Short mmCIF file of C-alpha atoms in Angstrom, two decimals:
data_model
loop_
_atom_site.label_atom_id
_atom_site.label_comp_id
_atom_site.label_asym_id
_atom_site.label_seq_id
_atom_site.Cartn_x
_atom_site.Cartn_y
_atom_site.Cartn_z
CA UNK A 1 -9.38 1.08 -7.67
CA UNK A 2 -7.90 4.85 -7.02
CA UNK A 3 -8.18 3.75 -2.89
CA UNK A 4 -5.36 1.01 -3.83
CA UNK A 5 -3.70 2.57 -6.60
CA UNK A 6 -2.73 6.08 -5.16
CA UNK A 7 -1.21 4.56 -1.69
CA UNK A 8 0.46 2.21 -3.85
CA UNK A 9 1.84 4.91 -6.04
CA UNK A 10 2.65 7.24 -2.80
CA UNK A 11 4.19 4.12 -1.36
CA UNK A 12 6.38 3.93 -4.50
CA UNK A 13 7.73 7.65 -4.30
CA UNK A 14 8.63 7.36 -0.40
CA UNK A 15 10.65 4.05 -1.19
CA UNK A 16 12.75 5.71 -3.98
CA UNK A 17 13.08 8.91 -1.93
CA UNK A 18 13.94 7.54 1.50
CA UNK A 19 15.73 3.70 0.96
CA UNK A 20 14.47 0.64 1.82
CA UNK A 21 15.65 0.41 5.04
CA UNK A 22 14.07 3.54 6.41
CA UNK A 23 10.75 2.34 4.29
CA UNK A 24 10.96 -0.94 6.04
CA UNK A 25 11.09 1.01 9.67
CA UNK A 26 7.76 3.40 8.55
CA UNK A 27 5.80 0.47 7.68
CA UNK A 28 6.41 -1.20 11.28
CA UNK A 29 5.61 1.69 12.79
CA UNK A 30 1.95 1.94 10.56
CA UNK A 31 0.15 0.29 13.11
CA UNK A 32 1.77 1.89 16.43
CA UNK A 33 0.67 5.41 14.42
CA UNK A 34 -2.79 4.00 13.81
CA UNK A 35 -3.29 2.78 17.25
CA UNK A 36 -2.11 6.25 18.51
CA UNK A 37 -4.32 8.31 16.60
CA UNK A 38 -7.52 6.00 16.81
CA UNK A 39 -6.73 7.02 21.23
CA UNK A 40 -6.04 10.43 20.50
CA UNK A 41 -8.71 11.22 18.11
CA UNK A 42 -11.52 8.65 18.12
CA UNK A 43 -10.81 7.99 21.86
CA UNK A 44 -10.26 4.14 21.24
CA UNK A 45 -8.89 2.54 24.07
CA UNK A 46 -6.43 0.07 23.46
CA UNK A 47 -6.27 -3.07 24.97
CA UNK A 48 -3.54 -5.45 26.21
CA UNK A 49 -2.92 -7.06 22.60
CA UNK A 50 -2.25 -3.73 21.20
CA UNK A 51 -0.33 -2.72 24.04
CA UNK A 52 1.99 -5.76 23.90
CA UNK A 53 2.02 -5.31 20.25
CA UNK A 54 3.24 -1.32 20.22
CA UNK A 55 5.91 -2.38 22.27
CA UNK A 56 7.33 -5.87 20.45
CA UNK A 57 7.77 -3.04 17.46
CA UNK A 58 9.36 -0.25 19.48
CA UNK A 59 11.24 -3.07 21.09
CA UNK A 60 12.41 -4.30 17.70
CA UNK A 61 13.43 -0.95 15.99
CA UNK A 62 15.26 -0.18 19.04
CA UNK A 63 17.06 -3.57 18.57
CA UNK A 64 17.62 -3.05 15.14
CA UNK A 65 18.78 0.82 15.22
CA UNK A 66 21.80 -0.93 17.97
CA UNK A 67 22.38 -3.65 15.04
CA UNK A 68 21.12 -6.63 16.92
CA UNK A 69 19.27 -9.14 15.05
#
């Protein structure tokens, strides 16, 4: 129960502290962070779906930070 309930709470405090917009842009990047530390520190190799992935979300915060939809 704590394993849901503190990220949820944490989750909660970032939100009120940073906007929703901003929020909205950390959680995208969640598993672009993940897939970099899993290479840097477990020395996971990622392949092309993770790849293509990373960059659909960079793409996509790029596109949103210029105001495209």
């Amino acid at each position: 129960m704590l394993s849901t309930a503190i990220p949820y709470g944490l989750d909660q405090v970032v939100l009120r502290q940073v906007g929703q917009a901003r929020f909205a842009i950390l959680l995208a990047l969640l598993p672009v962070t993940a897939t970099i530390i899993g290479l840097t520190v477990l020395h996971q190799v990622p392949g092309i779906g993770e790849i293509a992935g990373i960059g659909l979300v960079v793409a996509g915060l790029l596109l949103g930070a210029r105001g495209g939809r």
